[in-house]
């Protein structure tokens, strides 16, 4: 089977691209603690010993109409018009995913993923409610990993963190850590102490996550 045939096969039958992409960023930026995460459901990434469960989702701008307009504009761009090299353009076109290669284009297979995204506060509220009700089971620690297309600043991420802390203040089951992922940066917020850190992601790194998320299963 040729490389292009493998690419089409993976793209057609694989629904866990973003979960694997998330896992790869966590291992690369935060270390071996995350190597034991497996791709399951409820939540999406789990350690088999029940120590850590991470739900992976996505969010759009609070102004949903603006966000939808952005998504449609990005999806409508032709690969040939983008400022990316021929190899990346071919990958995006054949595999149907562009996340990790470029931040100004949405490829075919990820369009529905983003079109179904909720505004940040709504998705946080929904996920906090679900974990509190035991929807994701009982883990020693819970994490929420959110992909976003918008370019968030430190102040924006801190606002989301404080909103989340307040929402789950009285919940027995709650999230311990929040991850907000952009193509060029990973924000990590410790919800127990209200402290956020950020880790830059280079183009080489994001392209590496992209390739591994497409072709590799769990290590």
Coordinates of N, CA and C in Angstrom, one line a residue:
X1 N 0.8 -1.2 0.0 CA 0.0 0.0 0.0 C 0.9 1.2 0.0
X2 N 0.6 2.2 -0.9 CA 1.4 3.4 -1.0 C 1.2 4.3 0.2
X3 N 2.0 5.3 0.3 CA 1.9 6.3 1.4 C 0.6 7.0 1.3
X4 N 0.2 7.4 0.1 CA -1.0 8.2 -0.1 C -2.2 7.3 0.2
X5 N -2.2 6.0 -0.1 CA -3.3 5.1 0.2 C -3.4 4.9 1.7
X6 N -2.3 4.8 2.4 CA -2.3 4.7 3.8 C -2.9 5.9 4.4
X7 N -2.5 7.1 3.9 CA -3.1 8.4 4.4 C -4.6 8.4 4.3
X8 N -5.1 8.0 3.1 CA -6.6 8.0 2.9 C -7.3 7.0 3.8
X9 N -6.6 5.9 4.0 CA -7.2 4.9 4.9 C -7.3 5.4 6.4
X10 N -6.2 6.0 6.8 CA -6.2 6.5 8.2 C -7.2 7.6 8.4
X11 N -7.2 8.5 7.4 CA -8.1 9.7 7.5 C -9.6 9.2 7.5
X12 N -9.9 8.2 6.7 CA -11.3 7.8 6.6 C -11.8 7.1 7.8
X13 N -11.0 6.3 8.4 CA -11.5 5.4 9.5 C -11.0 5.8 10.9
X14 N -10.2 6.9 11.0 CA -9.7 7.3 12.3 C -10.4 8.5 12.8
X15 N -11.0 8.4 14.0 CA -11.8 9.5 14.6 C -11.0 10.1 15.8
X16 N -9.8 9.6 16.1 CA -9.1 10.0 17.3 C -7.9 10.9 17.1
X17 N -7.9 11.6 16.0 CA -6.7 12.4 15.6 C -6.4 13.4 16.7
X18 N -7.5 14.2 17.2 CA -7.2 15.2 18.1 C -6.9 14.7 19.5
X19 N -7.4 13.5 19.9 CA -7.0 12.9 21.2 C -5.6 12.5 21.2
X20 N -5.1 11.9 20.1 CA -3.7 11.6 20.0 C -2.8 12.8 19.9
X21 N -3.3 13.8 19.2 CA -2.5 15.1 19.1 C -2.3 15.6 20.5
X22 N -3.4 15.6 21.3 CA -3.3 16.2 22.7 C -2.3 15.4 23.5
X23 N -2.4 14.1 23.4 CA -1.5 13.2 24.2 C 0.0 13.5 23.9
X24 N 0.2 13.7 22.6 CA 1.6 13.9 22.1 C 2.1 15.3 22.7
X25 N 1.3 16.3 22.7 CA 1.7 17.6 23.2 C 2.0 17.5 24.7
X26 N 1.2 16.7 25.4 CA 1.4 16.6 26.9 C 2.7 15.9 27.2
X27 N 3.0 14.8 26.5 CA 4.2 14.0 26.7 C 5.4 14.9 26.4
X28 N 5.3 15.6 25.2 CA 6.5 16.4 24.8 C 6.8 17.6 25.7
X29 N 5.7 18.3 26.1 CA 5.9 19.5 26.9 C 5.9 19.3 28.4
X30 N 5.3 18.2 28.9 CA 5.2 18.1 30.3 C 5.8 16.8 30.9
X31 N 6.2 15.9 30.0 CA 7.0 14.8 30.5 C 6.4 13.4 30.6
X32 N 7.1 12.5 31.2 CA 6.7 11.1 31.1 C 5.5 10.8 31.9
X33 N 5.0 11.7 32.8 CA 3.8 11.4 33.5 C 2.6 11.1 32.6
X34 N 2.7 11.6 31.4 CA 1.5 11.4 30.5 C 1.7 10.3 29.4
X35 N 2.9 9.6 29.5 CA 3.1 8.5 28.6 C 2.2 7.3 28.7
X36 N 1.6 7.2 29.9 CA 0.8 6.0 30.2 C -0.7 6.3 29.8
X37 N -1.0 7.4 29.3 CA -2.4 7.7 28.8 C -2.8 6.9 27.7
X38 N -4.0 6.3 27.7 CA -4.5 5.5 26.6 C -5.8 6.2 26.1
X39 N -6.1 6.0 24.8 CA -7.2 6.6 24.2 C -8.5 5.7 24.4
X40 N -9.3 6.1 25.3 CA -10.6 5.4 25.6 C -11.7 6.4 25.4
X41 N -12.8 6.3 26.2 CA -13.9 7.2 26.1 C -14.4 7.5 27.5
X42 N -14.9 8.7 27.7 CA -15.4 9.1 29.0 C -14.5 8.8 30.2
X43 N -13.4 9.5 30.3 CA -12.9 10.6 29.4 C -12.0 10.0 28.3
X44 N -11.6 10.8 27.4 CA -10.9 10.4 26.2 C -9.5 9.8 26.4
X45 N -8.8 10.4 27.3 CA -7.4 9.9 27.7 C -7.4 9.4 29.1
X46 N -6.9 8.2 29.4 CA -6.9 7.7 30.7 C -5.7 6.9 31.0
X47 N -5.3 6.9 32.3 CA -4.3 5.9 32.7 C -5.1 4.7 33.2
X48 N -4.5 3.5 33.0 CA -5.3 2.3 33.3 C -5.4 2.0 34.8
X49 N -4.6 2.7 35.6 CA -4.7 2.5 37.0 C -5.7 3.5 37.7
X50 N -6.4 4.3 36.8 CA -7.4 5.2 37.4 C -6.8 6.4 38.0
X51 N -5.5 6.7 37.8 CA -4.9 7.9 38.4 C -5.2 9.2 37.7
X52 N -5.4 9.1 36.4 CA -5.6 10.4 35.6 C -6.5 10.1 34.5
X53 N -7.5 11.0 34.4 CA -8.5 11.0 33.2 C -8.6 12.4 32.6
X54 N -8.4 12.5 31.3 CA -8.4 13.8 30.6 C -9.5 13.8 29.5
X55 N -10.4 14.7 29.6 CA -11.4 14.8 28.6 C -10.9 15.8 27.6
X56 N -11.0 15.5 26.3 CA -10.5 16.3 25.2 C -11.6 16.9 24.4
X57 N -11.6 18.2 24.2 CA -12.7 18.8 23.5 C -12.2 20.0 22.7
X58 N -13.1 20.9 22.2 CA -12.7 22.1 21.5 C -13.7 23.2 21.8
X59 N -13.2 24.4 21.6 CA -14.1 25.6 21.9 C -13.8 26.6 20.8
X60 N -14.8 27.5 20.6 CA -14.7 28.6 19.7 C -14.9 29.9 20.4
X61 N -14.8 31.0 19.7 CA -14.9 32.3 20.3 C -16.3 32.4 21.0
X62 N -16.3 33.3 22.0 CA -17.6 33.5 22.7 C -18.7 34.0 21.8
X63 N -18.3 34.8 20.8 CA -19.2 35.3 19.8 C -19.4 34.3 18.8
X64 N -20.4 33.5 18.9 CA -20.5 32.3 18.0 C -20.7 32.6 16.6
X65 N -21.3 33.7 16.2 CA -21.5 34.1 14.8 C -20.2 34.5 14.2
X66 N -19.4 35.2 15.0 CA -18.0 35.5 14.5 C -17.2 34.3 14.3
X67 N -17.3 33.4 15.3 CA -16.5 32.1 15.2 C -16.9 31.3 14.0
X68 N -18.2 31.2 13.8 CA -18.7 30.4 12.6 C -18.2 31.0 11.3
X69 N -18.2 32.3 11.3 CA -17.8 33.0 10.1 C -16.3 32.7 9.8
X70 N -15.5 32.7 10.9 CA -14.1 32.4 10.8 C -13.9 31.0 10.3
X71 N -14.6 30.0 10.9 CA -14.5 28.6 10.5 C -14.8 28.5 9.0
X72 N -15.9 29.1 8.6 CA -16.3 29.0 7.2 C -15.3 29.6 6.2
X73 N -14.7 30.7 6.7 CA -13.7 31.4 5.8 C -12.5 30.5 5.7
X74 N -12.1 29.9 6.9 CA -10.9 29.1 6.9 C -11.1 27.8 6.1
X75 N -12.3 27.2 6.2 CA -12.6 26.0 5.4 C -12.7 26.3 3.9
X76 N -13.1 27.5 3.6 CA -13.3 27.8 2.2 C -12.0 28.1 1.4
X77 N -10.9 28.2 2.1 CA -9.6 28.5 1.5 C -9.1 27.3 0.7
X78 N -8.5 27.6 -0.4 CA -7.9 26.5 -1.2 C -6.5 26.3 -0.8
X79 N -6.1 25.0 -0.6 CA -4.8 24.7 -0.1 C -3.7 25.3 -0.9
X80 N -3.9 25.4 -2.2 CA -2.8 26.0 -3.1 C -2.6 27.5 -2.8
X81 N -3.5 28.1 -2.1 CA -3.3 29.6 -1.8 C -2.7 29.8 -0.5
X82 N -2.4 28.8 0.3 CA -1.9 28.9 1.6 C -0.3 29.1 1.6
X83 N 0.2 29.7 2.7 CA 1.6 29.9 2.8 C 2.2 28.7 3.5
X84 N 2.0 27.5 2.9 CA 2.6 26.3 3.5 C 3.3 25.5 2.4
X85 N 4.3 24.7 2.7 CA 5.0 24.0 1.7 C 4.2 22.9 1.0
X86 N 4.7 22.4 -0.1 CA 3.9 21.5 -1.0 C 3.7 20.2 -0.2
X87 N 4.6 19.7 0.6 CA 4.4 18.5 1.4 C 3.3 18.6 2.3
X88 N 3.2 19.7 3.1 CA 2.2 20.0 4.0 C 0.8 20.1 3.3
X89 N 0.8 20.8 2.2 CA -0.4 21.1 1.5 C -1.0 19.7 1.0
X90 N -0.1 18.8 0.6 CA -0.5 17.5 0.1 C -1.1 16.7 1.3
X91 N -0.4 16.8 2.4 CA -0.9 16.0 3.6 C -2.3 16.5 4.0
X92 N -2.5 17.8 4.1 CA -3.8 18.4 4.5 C -4.9 18.0 3.5
X93 N -4.5 18.0 2.2 CA -5.5 17.7 1.2 C -5.9 16.2 1.2
X94 N -4.9 15.3 1.4 CA -5.1 13.9 1.3 C -5.7 13.3 2.6
X95 N -5.3 13.9 3.7 CA -5.8 13.3 5.0 C -7.0 14.0 5.6
X96 N -7.3 15.2 5.1 CA -8.4 15.9 5.6 C -8.3 16.6 6.9
X97 N -7.0 16.7 7.4 CA -6.7 17.4 8.6 C -5.6 18.4 8.3
X98 N -5.8 19.7 8.8 CA -4.7 20.7 8.7 C -4.2 21.2 10.0
X99 N -4.9 20.8 11.1 CA -4.5 21.3 12.4 C -3.0 20.8 12.7
X100 N -2.2 21.7 13.0 CA -0.8 21.3 13.3 C 0.1 21.7 12.1
X101 N -0.5 21.9 10.9 CA 0.3 22.3 9.8 C 0.2 23.8 9.5
X102 N -1.0 24.3 9.7 CA -1.3 25.7 9.4 C -2.4 26.2 10.3
X103 N -2.4 27.5 10.6 CA -3.4 28.1 11.5 C -4.4 28.9 10.7
X104 N -4.4 28.8 9.4 CA -5.4 29.6 8.7 C -6.2 28.8 7.7
X105 N -6.3 27.5 7.9 CA -7.1 26.6 7.0 C -7.7 25.5 7.8
X106 N -8.9 25.1 7.5 CA -9.5 23.9 8.1 C -9.8 22.9 7.0
X107 N -9.3 21.7 7.1 CA -9.4 20.7 6.1 C -10.7 20.0 6.2
X108 N -11.1 19.2 5.2 CA -12.4 18.6 5.1 C -12.9 17.8 6.3
X109 N -12.0 16.9 6.8 CA -12.5 16.0 7.8 C -12.6 16.7 9.2
X110 N -11.9 17.8 9.4 CA -12.0 18.4 10.7 C -13.1 19.5 10.7
X111 N -13.7 19.8 9.6 CA -14.7 20.9 9.5 C -15.9 20.6 10.5
X112 N -16.4 19.4 10.5 CA -17.5 19.1 11.4 C -17.1 19.2 12.8
X113 N -15.9 18.8 13.1 CA -15.4 18.8 14.5 C -15.4 20.3 15.0
X114 N -15.0 21.2 14.2 CA -15.1 22.6 14.6 C -16.5 23.2 14.5
X115 N -17.3 22.8 13.5 CA -18.6 23.3 13.4 C -19.5 23.0 14.6
X116 N -19.2 21.9 15.3 CA -19.9 21.4 16.4 C -19.4 22.0 17.7
X117 N -18.4 22.8 17.7 CA -17.7 23.3 18.9 C -18.6 24.4 19.5
X118 N -18.6 24.5 20.8 CA -19.3 25.4 21.6 C -18.4 26.6 22.0
X119 N -19.0 27.7 22.4 CA -18.1 28.8 22.9 C -17.4 28.3 24.2
X120 N -16.3 28.9 24.6 CA -15.5 28.5 25.6 C -16.2 28.3 27.0
X121 N -16.9 29.3 27.4 CA -17.6 29.2 28.7 C -18.7 28.1 28.7
X122 N -19.4 28.0 27.6 CA -20.4 26.9 27.5 C -19.8 25.6 27.6
X123 N -18.7 25.3 26.9 CA -18.1 24.0 26.9 C -17.5 23.7 28.3
X124 N -16.9 24.7 28.9 CA -16.3 24.5 30.3 C -17.5 24.2 31.3
X125 N -18.6 24.9 31.2 CA -19.7 24.7 32.1 C -20.3 23.3 31.9
X126 N -20.4 22.9 30.7 CA -20.9 21.5 30.4 C -20.0 20.5 30.9
X127 N -18.7 20.6 30.7 CA -17.8 19.6 31.1 C -17.6 19.5 32.6
X128 N -17.7 20.7 33.3 CA -17.6 20.7 34.8 C -18.9 20.0 35.3
X129 N -20.0 20.3 34.8 CA -21.3 19.6 35.2 C -21.2 18.1 35.1
X130 N -20.7 17.6 33.9 CA -20.6 16.2 33.7 C -19.6 15.5 34.6
X131 N -18.5 16.1 34.8 CA -17.5 15.4 35.7 C -18.1 15.4 37.2
X132 N -18.8 16.5 37.6 CA -19.3 16.5 38.9 C -20.4 15.4 39.1
X133 N -21.1 15.1 38.0 CA -22.2 14.1 38.1 C -21.7 12.7 37.9
X134 N -20.4 12.5 37.8 CA -19.8 11.2 37.6 C -19.8 10.6 36.2
X135 N -20.1 11.5 35.2 CA -20.2 11.0 33.8 C -18.9 10.4 33.3
X136 N -17.8 10.9 33.9 CA -16.5 10.4 33.4 C -15.9 9.4 34.4
X137 N -16.7 8.9 35.3 CA -16.2 7.9 36.2 C -15.5 8.6 37.4
X138 N -14.6 7.8 38.1 CA -13.9 8.3 39.3 C -12.4 8.1 39.1
X139 N -11.7 9.2 38.9 CA -10.3 9.1 38.8 C -9.7 9.9 39.9
X140 N -8.4 9.6 40.2 CA -7.7 10.4 41.3 C -7.6 11.8 40.9
X141 N -7.3 12.1 39.6 CA -7.2 13.4 39.1 C -7.9 13.5 37.7
X142 N -8.5 14.6 37.5 CA -9.2 14.9 36.2 C -8.5 16.1 35.5
X143 N -8.4 16.0 34.2 CA -7.9 17.1 33.4 C -8.9 17.4 32.2
X144 N -8.9 18.7 31.8 CA -9.7 19.1 30.7 C -8.8 19.7 29.7
X145 N -8.8 19.2 28.5 CA -7.9 19.6 27.4 C -8.8 20.2 26.3
X146 N -8.6 21.5 26.0 CA -9.4 22.2 25.1 C -8.6 22.8 23.9
X147 N -8.9 22.3 22.7 CA -8.3 22.9 21.5 C -9.1 24.2 21.2
X148 N -8.4 25.2 20.7 CA -9.1 26.4 20.2 C -8.4 26.9 19.0
X149 N -9.2 27.6 18.1 CA -8.6 28.2 16.9 C -8.3 29.7 17.2
X150 N -8.9 30.3 18.2 CA -8.6 31.7 18.5 C -7.2 31.8 19.2
X151 N -6.6 33.0 19.0 CA -5.3 33.2 19.6 C -5.6 33.9 21.0
X152 N -5.5 33.1 22.0 CA -5.8 33.6 23.4 C -4.5 34.1 24.0
X153 N -4.6 35.2 24.8 CA -3.6 35.7 25.6 C -3.6 35.2 27.0
X154 N -2.6 35.5 27.8 CA -2.5 35.0 29.2 C -3.8 35.4 29.9
X155 N -4.2 36.7 29.8 CA -5.3 37.2 30.5 C -6.6 36.5 30.1
X156 N -6.7 36.0 28.9 CA -7.9 35.3 28.5 C -8.0 33.9 29.1
X157 N -6.8 33.3 29.1 CA -6.7 31.9 29.7 C -7.0 32.0 31.2
X158 N -6.4 33.0 31.9 CA -6.6 33.1 33.3 C -8.1 33.4 33.6
X159 N -8.8 34.1 32.8 CA -10.2 34.3 33.0 C -11.0 33.0 32.9
X160 N -10.6 32.2 31.9 CA -11.3 30.9 31.8 C -11.0 30.0 33.0
X161 N -9.7 30.0 33.5 CA -9.3 29.3 34.6 C -10.1 29.7 35.9
X162 N -10.2 31.0 36.1 CA -11.0 31.4 37.3 C -12.5 31.1 37.2
X163 N -13.0 31.2 36.0 CA -14.4 30.8 35.8 C -14.6 29.4 36.1
X164 N -13.7 28.5 35.7 CA -13.8 27.1 36.0 C -13.7 26.8 37.5
X165 N -12.7 27.4 38.1 CA -12.5 27.2 39.5 C -13.8 27.6 40.3
X166 N -14.4 28.7 39.9 CA -15.7 29.1 40.6 C -16.8 28.1 40.4
X167 N -16.9 27.7 39.1 CA -18.0 26.7 38.8 C -18.0 25.4 39.6
X168 N -16.8 24.9 39.9 CA -16.6 23.6 40.5 C -16.2 23.7 42.0
X169 N -16.3 24.9 42.5 CA -15.9 25.2 43.9 C -16.5 24.2 44.9
X170 N -17.7 23.8 44.8 CA -18.4 23.0 45.8 C -18.6 21.5 45.3
X171 N -17.9 21.2 44.2 CA -18.1 19.8 43.7 C -17.0 18.8 44.3
X172 N -17.5 17.7 44.6 CA -16.6 16.6 45.1 C -15.7 16.1 44.0
X173 N -16.3 15.8 42.9 CA -15.6 15.4 41.6 C -15.4 16.7 40.8
X174 N -14.1 16.9 40.5 CA -13.8 18.2 39.8 C -12.5 18.0 39.0
X175 N -12.3 19.0 38.1 CA -11.0 19.0 37.4 C -9.9 19.6 38.2
X176 N -8.7 19.0 38.0 CA -7.5 19.4 38.7 C -6.6 20.3 37.9
X177 N -6.7 20.1 36.6 CA -5.8 20.8 35.7 C -6.6 21.1 34.3
X178 N -6.3 22.3 33.8 CA -6.9 22.7 32.5 C -5.8 22.9 31.5
X179 N -6.0 22.4 30.3 CA -5.0 22.6 29.2 C -5.8 23.3 28.1
X180 N -5.2 24.4 27.6 CA -5.8 25.1 26.5 C -4.7 25.1 25.4
X181 N -5.1 24.5 24.2 CA -4.1 24.2 23.2 C -4.4 25.1 21.9
X182 N -3.4 25.8 21.5 CA -3.3 26.5 20.2 C -2.2 25.8 19.4
X183 N -2.2 26.0 18.1 CA -1.2 25.4 17.3 C 0.2 25.8 17.8
X184 N 0.3 27.0 18.2 CA 1.7 27.5 18.6 C 1.9 27.7 20.1
X185 N 1.0 27.2 20.9 CA 1.2 27.3 22.4 C 0.3 26.4 23.1
X186 N 0.8 25.9 24.2 CA 0.0 25.1 25.2 C 0.0 25.8 26.5
X187 N -1.2 26.1 27.0 CA -1.4 26.7 28.3 C -1.8 25.6 29.3
X188 N -1.2 25.6 30.5 CA -1.4 24.6 31.5 C -1.8 25.3 32.8
X189 N -3.0 25.1 33.3 CA -3.5 25.8 34.5 C -3.7 24.8 35.6
X190 N -3.1 25.0 36.7 CA -3.3 24.2 37.9 C -4.5 24.8 38.7
X191 N -5.6 24.1 38.7 CA -6.8 24.6 39.2 C -6.9 24.6 40.8
X192 N -5.9 23.9 41.3 CA -5.9 23.8 42.8 C -5.3 25.1 43.4
X193 N -4.4 25.7 42.6 CA -3.7 27.0 43.2 C -3.9 28.2 42.3
X194 N -4.6 28.0 41.1 CA -4.9 29.1 40.3 C -3.7 29.7 39.6
X195 N -2.8 28.8 39.1 CA -1.6 29.3 38.4 C -1.5 28.7 37.0
X196 N -1.2 29.5 36.1 CA -1.1 29.1 34.7 C 0.3 29.2 34.2
X197 N 0.7 28.3 33.3 CA 2.0 28.4 32.6 C 1.8 28.2 31.1
X198 N 2.7 28.6 30.3 CA 2.5 28.4 28.9 C 3.8 27.8 28.3
X199 N 3.6 27.0 27.2 CA 4.7 26.4 26.6 C 4.6 26.6 25.1
X200 N 5.6 27.3 24.5 CA 5.6 27.5 23.1 C 5.7 26.3 22.3
X201 N 5.0 26.2 21.1 CA 5.1 25.1 20.2 C 5.6 25.6 18.9
X202 N 6.7 25.1 18.4 CA 7.3 25.5 17.2 C 6.6 24.8 16.0
X203 N 6.8 25.3 14.8 CA 6.2 24.7 13.6 C 6.7 23.3 13.4
X204 N 8.0 23.1 13.7 CA 8.6 21.8 13.6 C 7.9 20.8 14.5
X205 N 7.6 21.3 15.8 CA 7.0 20.4 16.8 C 5.6 20.1 16.4
X206 N 4.8 21.1 16.0 CA 3.4 20.9 15.6 C 3.3 20.0 14.4
X207 N 4.2 20.1 13.5 CA 4.2 19.2 12.3 C 4.5 17.8 12.8
X208 N 5.4 17.6 13.7 CA 5.7 16.3 14.3 C 4.5 15.7 15.0
X209 N 3.8 16.5 15.8 CA 2.6 16.0 16.4 C 1.5 15.6 15.4
X210 N 1.4 16.4 14.3 CA 0.5 16.1 13.3 C 0.8 14.7 12.6
X211 N 2.0 14.5 12.2 CA 2.4 13.2 11.6 C 2.2 12.0 12.5
X212 N 2.6 12.2 13.8 CA 2.4 11.1 14.7 C 0.9 10.8 15.0
X213 N 0.1 11.9 15.1 CA -1.3 11.7 15.4 C -2.0 11.0 14.2
X214 N -1.5 11.2 13.0 CA -2.1 10.5 11.9 C -1.7 9.0 11.8
X215 N -0.5 8.7 12.0 CA 0.1 7.4 11.6 C 0.3 6.5 12.8
X216 N 0.4 7.0 14.0 CA 0.7 6.2 15.2 C -0.4 6.0 16.1
X217 N -0.5 4.8 16.6 CA -1.4 4.5 17.7 C -0.6 4.8 19.0
X218 N -1.1 4.3 20.1 CA -0.5 4.6 21.4 C 0.9 3.9 21.4
X219 N 1.9 4.5 22.1 CA 3.2 3.9 22.2 C 3.1 2.6 23.1

